[in-house]
């Protein structure tokens, strides 16, 4: 049984915890900004494909205590990297933490890299090359306040919030896993959704993906686990085919039920980006985007059951000052009261 740690933004831990249990993880334990769990490599691959909330999935190689630089090096040297990848793989090391003998992250990463490469030279007479931009294997190392070091393999590759359907976005775009969390926290379980300030459409796309049971990682072109020993490419391809069939069945079900997702934004250029993103996600037949201002927005759904209004109002970079904020929330309330009686809001 392998040990893993899935990272996530703070506040999403309980959502990720429940998701991992549903995906079949064992020994699930929620902590700050992540959830620990156990399973085999195939389970971790499944998590990478299906998680809506995780940022990264890390496979723990080992943990050691180090009170000096030499103890740090020896601890890193003792880990069995060769069990997971070969000396012809390219690597990069991400390190965080500092103490009296590691005063910056670059030095910590360098010492991990040196120990790893020295071990490969000792065992195989060759060492992995470093590729900081596009490595085959990413090593993650964390030094805590008690001088305990955890070294892991990053199975994700690029951050898992990057679904790769969104090549374009507006100012201060909402990350996909945060959008998925907004949808989950709203209590949405299915049916029509309207976002009156949709921006580049991320909330609606995540809601539609949830409604048709589409795996969030279905459009990603690469993962960090693909160059590891023990990775079963045939099994992963079969997993993706099954996920694709599940999503297609879900799309047909929503179309038969005449479920439509509607997004509005006053910025025409942002709406154009939203349309492109929905097309890349394979959901353009379910999501309709229109240019429209909140103040004179009309509910496009005139029959059938009430749905949900889910939105992420502008803030920070996307909003000016406090009076503007008050005006915005007043307009939101007026719009909901005027056009969406009987609907739920999240």
Short mmCIF file of C-alpha atoms in Angstrom, two decimals:
data_model
loop_
_atom_site.label_atom_id
_atom_site.label_comp_id
_atom_site.label_asym_id
_atom_site.label_seq_id
_atom_site.Cartn_x
_atom_site.Cartn_y
_atom_site.Cartn_z
CA UNK A 1 0.00 0.00 0.00
CA UNK A 2 1.46 3.33 -1.09
CA UNK A 3 1.04 6.62 0.77
CA UNK A 4 -0.15 9.74 -1.01
CA UNK A 5 -0.95 13.35 -0.22
CA UNK A 6 -3.38 15.40 -2.30
CA UNK A 7 -2.93 19.15 -1.94
CA UNK A 8 -5.73 21.68 -2.34
CA UNK A 9 -6.50 25.34 -1.60
CA UNK A 10 -7.32 26.02 2.04
CA UNK A 11 -11.04 25.63 2.63
CA UNK A 12 -11.48 22.78 0.16
CA UNK A 13 -10.13 20.03 2.42
CA UNK A 14 -13.51 18.53 3.39
CA UNK A 15 -14.67 18.46 -0.24
CA UNK A 16 -11.45 16.72 -1.28
CA UNK A 17 -11.68 14.33 1.68
CA UNK A 18 -15.16 13.17 0.64
CA UNK A 19 -14.16 12.97 -3.01
CA UNK A 20 -11.18 10.71 -2.23
CA UNK A 21 -13.39 8.37 -0.23
CA UNK A 22 -15.83 8.16 -3.15
CA UNK A 23 -12.94 7.34 -5.50
CA UNK A 24 -11.89 4.41 -3.31
CA UNK A 25 -9.00 5.84 -1.29
CA UNK A 26 -8.12 4.24 2.05
CA UNK A 27 -6.80 5.68 5.33
CA UNK A 28 -8.09 9.10 4.31
CA UNK A 29 -6.99 11.85 6.70
CA UNK A 30 -7.80 15.52 6.27
CA UNK A 31 -5.19 18.12 7.23
CA UNK A 32 -4.41 21.75 6.41
CA UNK A 33 -4.40 22.41 2.64
CA UNK A 34 -4.57 18.74 1.75
CA UNK A 35 -5.64 15.18 2.45
CA UNK A 36 -3.45 12.12 3.06
CA UNK A 37 -4.60 8.75 1.73
CA UNK A 38 -3.38 5.27 0.84
CA UNK A 39 -3.82 2.99 -2.15
CA UNK A 40 -2.00 1.65 -5.19
CA UNK A 41 -0.63 3.60 -8.14
CA UNK A 42 -3.73 2.83 -10.21
CA UNK A 43 -5.88 4.56 -7.58
CA UNK A 44 -3.64 7.63 -7.67
CA UNK A 45 -3.93 7.71 -11.46
CA UNK A 46 -7.72 7.58 -11.09
CA UNK A 47 -7.62 10.44 -8.59
CA UNK A 48 -5.56 12.58 -10.99
CA UNK A 49 -8.12 11.98 -13.73
CA UNK A 50 -11.27 12.46 -11.63
CA UNK A 51 -10.49 14.98 -8.89
CA UNK A 52 -12.39 18.26 -9.05
CA UNK A 53 -10.71 19.83 -6.02
CA UNK A 54 -7.06 18.70 -5.72
CA UNK A 55 -4.14 20.81 -6.91
CA UNK A 56 -1.53 18.05 -6.86
CA UNK A 57 -1.25 14.36 -5.95
CA UNK A 58 2.06 13.42 -4.32
CA UNK A 59 3.43 9.91 -3.83
CA UNK A 60 5.44 9.82 -0.61
CA UNK A 61 8.92 8.33 -1.09
CA UNK A 62 9.96 8.75 2.52
CA UNK A 63 10.40 11.00 5.52
CA UNK A 64 13.56 11.65 7.51
CA UNK A 65 14.81 13.94 10.28
CA UNK A 66 17.85 16.15 9.73
CA UNK A 67 19.57 18.46 12.22
CA UNK A 68 22.54 19.20 9.97
CA UNK A 69 23.44 19.50 6.32
CA UNK A 70 25.11 16.09 6.23
CA UNK A 71 22.08 14.46 7.89
CA UNK A 72 19.91 16.15 5.30
CA UNK A 73 22.05 14.81 2.44
CA UNK A 74 22.24 11.31 3.94
CA UNK A 75 18.49 11.21 4.48
CA UNK A 76 17.83 12.21 0.89
CA UNK A 77 20.44 9.72 -0.35
CA UNK A 78 18.76 6.85 1.52
CA UNK A 79 15.49 7.02 -0.42
CA UNK A 80 14.84 4.40 -3.10
CA UNK A 81 14.26 6.61 -6.14
CA UNK A 82 15.37 3.79 -8.44
CA UNK A 83 12.23 1.83 -7.53
CA UNK A 84 10.12 4.46 -9.30
CA UNK A 85 12.11 5.82 -12.25
CA UNK A 86 15.26 5.14 -14.27
CA UNK A 87 18.46 7.11 -14.72
CA UNK A 88 17.43 8.14 -18.24
CA UNK A 89 14.49 10.16 -16.91
CA UNK A 90 14.83 13.94 -16.66
CA UNK A 91 14.05 15.43 -13.25
CA UNK A 92 13.33 18.65 -11.40
CA UNK A 93 13.17 19.27 -7.66
CA UNK A 94 10.74 21.62 -5.92
CA UNK A 95 11.67 22.38 -2.31
CA UNK A 96 9.98 24.45 0.39
CA UNK A 97 11.03 25.22 3.94
CA UNK A 98 14.16 26.55 5.61
CA UNK A 99 16.15 26.26 8.83
CA UNK A 100 19.60 27.09 10.20
CA UNK A 101 21.52 25.14 7.56
CA UNK A 102 19.10 25.48 4.63
CA UNK A 103 18.48 29.18 4.29
CA UNK A 104 16.84 29.16 0.86
CA UNK A 105 14.74 26.82 -1.23
CA UNK A 106 17.24 26.66 -4.09
CA UNK A 107 19.89 25.20 -1.79
CA UNK A 108 17.44 22.65 -0.40
CA UNK A 109 16.47 21.58 -3.91
CA UNK A 110 20.15 21.37 -4.90
CA UNK A 111 21.01 19.06 -1.98
CA UNK A 112 18.08 16.76 -2.77
CA UNK A 113 19.16 16.66 -6.41
CA UNK A 114 22.79 15.95 -5.49
CA UNK A 115 21.85 13.09 -3.17
CA UNK A 116 19.48 11.59 -5.73
CA UNK A 117 22.01 11.76 -8.56
CA UNK A 118 24.84 10.42 -6.39
CA UNK A 119 22.66 7.44 -5.48
CA UNK A 120 21.93 6.69 -9.14
CA UNK A 121 25.63 6.95 -10.02
CA UNK A 122 26.49 4.55 -7.20
CA UNK A 123 23.84 2.03 -8.32
CA UNK A 124 23.88 2.40 -12.11
CA UNK A 125 26.98 4.42 -13.09
CA UNK A 126 24.70 7.05 -14.62
CA UNK A 127 22.54 9.89 -13.33
CA UNK A 128 19.31 11.59 -14.43
CA UNK A 129 19.59 14.94 -16.18
CA UNK A 130 17.85 18.04 -14.86
CA UNK A 131 15.06 19.68 -16.87
CA UNK A 132 13.41 22.52 -14.97
CA UNK A 133 10.85 23.30 -17.68
CA UNK A 134 9.42 19.95 -18.75
CA UNK A 135 10.87 17.09 -16.67
CA UNK A 136 9.79 13.47 -16.87
CA UNK A 137 9.72 13.29 -13.07
CA UNK A 138 9.03 16.06 -10.57
CA UNK A 139 10.34 15.59 -7.02
CA UNK A 140 8.66 17.55 -4.24
CA UNK A 141 10.41 18.02 -0.88
CA UNK A 142 9.07 19.75 2.23
CA UNK A 143 11.02 20.70 5.37
CA UNK A 144 8.84 21.36 8.42
CA UNK A 145 9.61 23.38 11.56
CA UNK A 146 10.83 20.30 13.42
CA UNK A 147 13.45 19.52 10.74
CA UNK A 148 11.42 16.62 9.35
CA UNK A 149 11.74 16.26 5.59
CA UNK A 150 9.16 14.58 3.35
CA UNK A 151 10.21 13.71 -0.19
CA UNK A 152 7.53 12.84 -2.75
CA UNK A 153 6.99 12.27 -6.44
CA UNK A 154 4.54 14.70 -8.02
CA UNK A 155 2.12 12.55 -10.01
CA UNK A 156 0.26 15.55 -11.41
CA UNK A 157 2.72 17.21 -13.73
CA UNK A 158 1.12 20.61 -14.19
CA UNK A 159 -1.28 21.66 -11.45
CA UNK A 160 -4.48 19.61 -11.61
CA UNK A 161 -6.64 22.73 -11.59
CA UNK A 162 -5.49 23.22 -15.17
CA UNK A 163 -8.09 21.16 -17.02
CA UNK A 164 -6.69 22.42 -20.36
CA UNK A 165 -10.07 23.49 -21.69
CA UNK A 166 -9.30 27.09 -20.74
CA UNK A 167 -6.61 28.60 -22.93
CA UNK A 168 -8.09 32.06 -22.58
CA UNK A 169 -9.61 33.87 -19.60
CA UNK A 170 -10.50 37.32 -18.35
CA UNK A 171 -8.80 39.41 -15.66
CA UNK A 172 -8.10 37.61 -12.35
CA UNK A 173 -9.58 34.32 -13.62
CA UNK A 174 -11.13 31.89 -11.17
CA UNK A 175 -9.15 28.64 -10.94
CA UNK A 176 -11.07 25.60 -12.09
CA UNK A 177 -10.91 23.72 -8.78
CA UNK A 178 -12.16 26.79 -6.92
CA UNK A 179 -15.02 27.08 -9.42
CA UNK A 180 -15.83 23.41 -8.83
CA UNK A 181 -15.85 24.10 -5.09
CA UNK A 182 -18.28 27.01 -5.54
CA UNK A 183 -20.58 24.68 -7.47
CA UNK A 184 -20.29 21.97 -4.82
CA UNK A 185 -20.83 24.37 -1.91
CA UNK A 186 -23.94 25.75 -3.61
CA UNK A 187 -25.63 22.39 -3.20
CA UNK A 188 -26.04 21.95 -6.95
CA UNK A 189 -26.99 18.39 -7.92
CA UNK A 190 -28.32 18.92 -11.45
CA UNK A 191 -30.60 21.05 -13.57
CA UNK A 192 -30.33 24.44 -15.21
CA UNK A 193 -27.70 26.92 -13.98
CA UNK A 194 -27.45 30.62 -14.79
CA UNK A 195 -24.37 32.75 -14.11
CA UNK A 196 -25.20 36.45 -14.60
CA UNK A 197 -21.52 37.48 -14.37
CA UNK A 198 -19.89 34.48 -16.00
CA UNK A 199 -16.56 35.93 -17.14
CA UNK A 200 -14.77 33.24 -19.15
CA UNK A 201 -17.39 30.67 -18.17
CA UNK A 202 -15.47 28.57 -15.66
CA UNK A 203 -18.31 28.12 -13.14
CA UNK A 204 -20.76 27.04 -15.84
CA UNK A 205 -18.27 24.67 -17.42
CA UNK A 206 -17.49 23.08 -14.05
CA UNK A 207 -21.22 22.82 -13.26
CA UNK A 208 -21.91 21.18 -16.62
CA UNK A 209 -18.98 18.79 -16.13
CA UNK A 210 -20.39 17.79 -12.76
CA UNK A 211 -23.91 17.40 -14.14
CA UNK A 212 -22.82 15.05 -16.93
CA UNK A 213 -20.24 13.27 -14.74
CA UNK A 214 -17.30 14.30 -16.88
CA UNK A 215 -13.83 13.56 -15.52
CA UNK A 216 -12.06 16.94 -15.04
CA UNK A 217 -8.76 15.56 -16.31
CA UNK A 218 -10.17 14.16 -19.53
CA UNK A 219 -8.64 16.91 -21.70
CA UNK A 220 -5.19 17.00 -20.12
CA UNK A 221 -2.41 15.95 -22.45
CA UNK A 222 0.17 14.82 -19.87
CA UNK A 223 0.56 13.75 -16.25
CA UNK A 224 3.55 13.33 -13.97
CA UNK A 225 2.99 9.60 -13.44
CA UNK A 226 3.43 8.58 -17.09
CA UNK A 227 7.23 8.03 -16.89
CA UNK A 228 7.16 6.09 -13.62
CA UNK A 229 7.91 2.40 -13.28
CA UNK A 230 4.66 0.56 -12.66
CA UNK A 231 2.59 2.91 -14.77
CA UNK A 232 0.22 0.87 -16.94
CA UNK A 233 -0.43 2.89 -20.09
CA UNK A 234 -2.96 0.41 -21.46
CA UNK A 235 -4.97 0.51 -18.24
CA UNK A 236 -4.87 4.32 -18.21
CA UNK A 237 -6.07 4.51 -21.80
CA UNK A 238 -8.92 2.16 -20.92
CA UNK A 239 -9.75 4.36 -17.92
CA UNK A 240 -9.89 7.44 -20.17
CA UNK A 241 -12.07 5.65 -22.73
CA UNK A 242 -14.50 4.66 -19.99
CA UNK A 243 -14.51 8.23 -18.63
CA UNK A 244 -15.14 9.59 -22.12
CA UNK A 245 -18.08 7.22 -22.62
CA UNK A 246 -19.49 8.22 -19.23
CA UNK A 247 -19.27 11.90 -20.16
CA UNK A 248 -20.94 11.33 -23.53
CA UNK A 249 -23.78 9.44 -21.86
CA UNK A 250 -24.15 12.32 -19.40
CA UNK A 251 -24.27 14.88 -22.20
CA UNK A 252 -27.04 12.92 -23.94
CA UNK A 253 -28.98 12.66 -20.69
CA UNK A 254 -28.80 16.42 -20.12
CA UNK A 255 -29.82 17.18 -23.70
CA UNK A 256 -32.78 14.79 -23.47
CA UNK A 257 -33.83 16.52 -20.24
CA UNK A 258 -33.41 19.90 -21.99
CA UNK A 259 -30.97 21.10 -19.32
CA UNK A 260 -29.18 24.24 -20.49
CA UNK A 261 -26.54 26.39 -18.78
CA UNK A 262 -26.72 30.13 -19.43
CA UNK A 263 -23.93 32.66 -18.95
CA UNK A 264 -24.03 36.44 -19.27
CA UNK A 265 -21.35 39.11 -19.14
CA UNK A 266 -21.32 42.71 -20.29
CA UNK A 267 -17.87 42.31 -21.87
CA UNK A 268 -18.25 40.92 -25.38
CA UNK A 269 -14.57 39.92 -25.61
CA UNK A 270 -14.88 37.84 -22.43
CA UNK A 271 -18.00 36.12 -23.77
CA UNK A 272 -16.03 35.18 -26.88
CA UNK A 273 -13.44 33.54 -24.63
CA UNK A 274 -16.15 31.70 -22.70
CA UNK A 275 -17.57 30.29 -25.94
CA UNK A 276 -14.12 29.02 -26.94
CA UNK A 277 -13.57 27.42 -23.53
CA UNK A 278 -16.92 25.61 -23.66
CA UNK A 279 -16.09 24.33 -27.14
CA UNK A 280 -12.76 22.95 -25.92
CA UNK A 281 -14.55 21.22 -23.04
CA UNK A 282 -16.98 19.60 -25.47
CA UNK A 283 -19.92 21.34 -23.82
CA UNK A 284 -20.88 24.03 -26.33
CA UNK A 285 -24.21 22.32 -27.03
CA UNK A 286 -25.17 22.61 -23.34
CA UNK A 287 -23.88 26.09 -22.45
CA UNK A 288 -25.22 29.25 -24.02
CA UNK A 289 -23.32 32.52 -23.57
CA UNK A 290 -24.73 35.98 -24.27
CA UNK A 291 -23.62 39.56 -23.82
CA UNK A 292 -25.79 41.08 -21.11
CA UNK A 293 -25.64 43.51 -18.22
CA UNK A 294 -26.81 42.54 -14.75
CA UNK A 295 -29.06 45.61 -14.45
CA UNK A 296 -31.34 44.65 -17.34
CA UNK A 297 -30.83 40.89 -17.40
CA UNK A 298 -33.89 38.77 -18.27
CA UNK A 299 -34.29 35.16 -17.17
CA UNK A 300 -33.94 33.12 -20.38
CA UNK A 301 -35.79 30.16 -18.84
CA UNK A 302 -39.53 30.76 -19.12
CA UNK A 303 -40.84 27.24 -18.48
CA UNK A 304 -39.93 24.09 -16.60
CA UNK A 305 -38.54 23.67 -13.12
CA UNK A 306 -36.62 26.52 -11.45
CA UNK A 307 -32.87 26.11 -11.52
CA UNK A 308 -29.94 27.71 -9.73
CA UNK A 309 -28.13 31.01 -10.03
CA UNK A 310 -24.43 30.47 -9.26
CA UNK A 311 -21.90 33.25 -9.67
CA UNK A 312 -18.60 34.60 -8.42
CA UNK A 313 -19.06 38.38 -8.16
CA UNK A 314 -16.06 40.49 -9.21
CA UNK A 315 -13.59 41.46 -6.50
CA UNK A 316 -9.98 42.55 -6.15
CA UNK A 317 -8.47 43.10 -9.59
CA UNK A 318 -11.88 42.87 -11.20
CA UNK A 319 -13.56 45.55 -9.06
CA UNK A 320 -12.79 49.11 -8.07
CA UNK A 321 -13.77 50.51 -4.66
CA UNK A 322 -16.20 49.86 -1.80
CA UNK A 323 -19.06 52.03 -3.16
CA UNK A 324 -18.85 50.10 -6.42
CA UNK A 325 -18.98 46.84 -4.46
CA UNK A 326 -22.12 47.95 -2.59
CA UNK A 327 -23.75 49.00 -5.85
CA UNK A 328 -22.93 45.64 -7.40
CA UNK A 329 -24.43 43.57 -4.59
CA UNK A 330 -27.54 45.75 -4.59
CA UNK A 331 -27.90 45.07 -8.31
CA UNK A 332 -27.44 41.32 -7.76
CA UNK A 333 -30.20 41.28 -5.15
CA UNK A 334 -32.53 43.28 -7.38
CA UNK A 335 -31.88 40.95 -10.33
CA UNK A 336 -32.57 37.83 -8.27
CA UNK A 337 -35.78 39.29 -6.88
CA UNK A 338 -36.98 40.54 -10.27
CA UNK A 339 -36.14 37.59 -12.51
CA UNK A 340 -35.48 34.49 -10.43
CA UNK A 341 -38.34 34.01 -8.00
CA UNK A 342 -38.42 30.37 -6.84
CA UNK A 343 -34.84 29.76 -7.97
CA UNK A 344 -31.98 28.86 -5.65
CA UNK A 345 -28.89 31.03 -5.45
CA UNK A 346 -25.37 29.93 -4.63
#
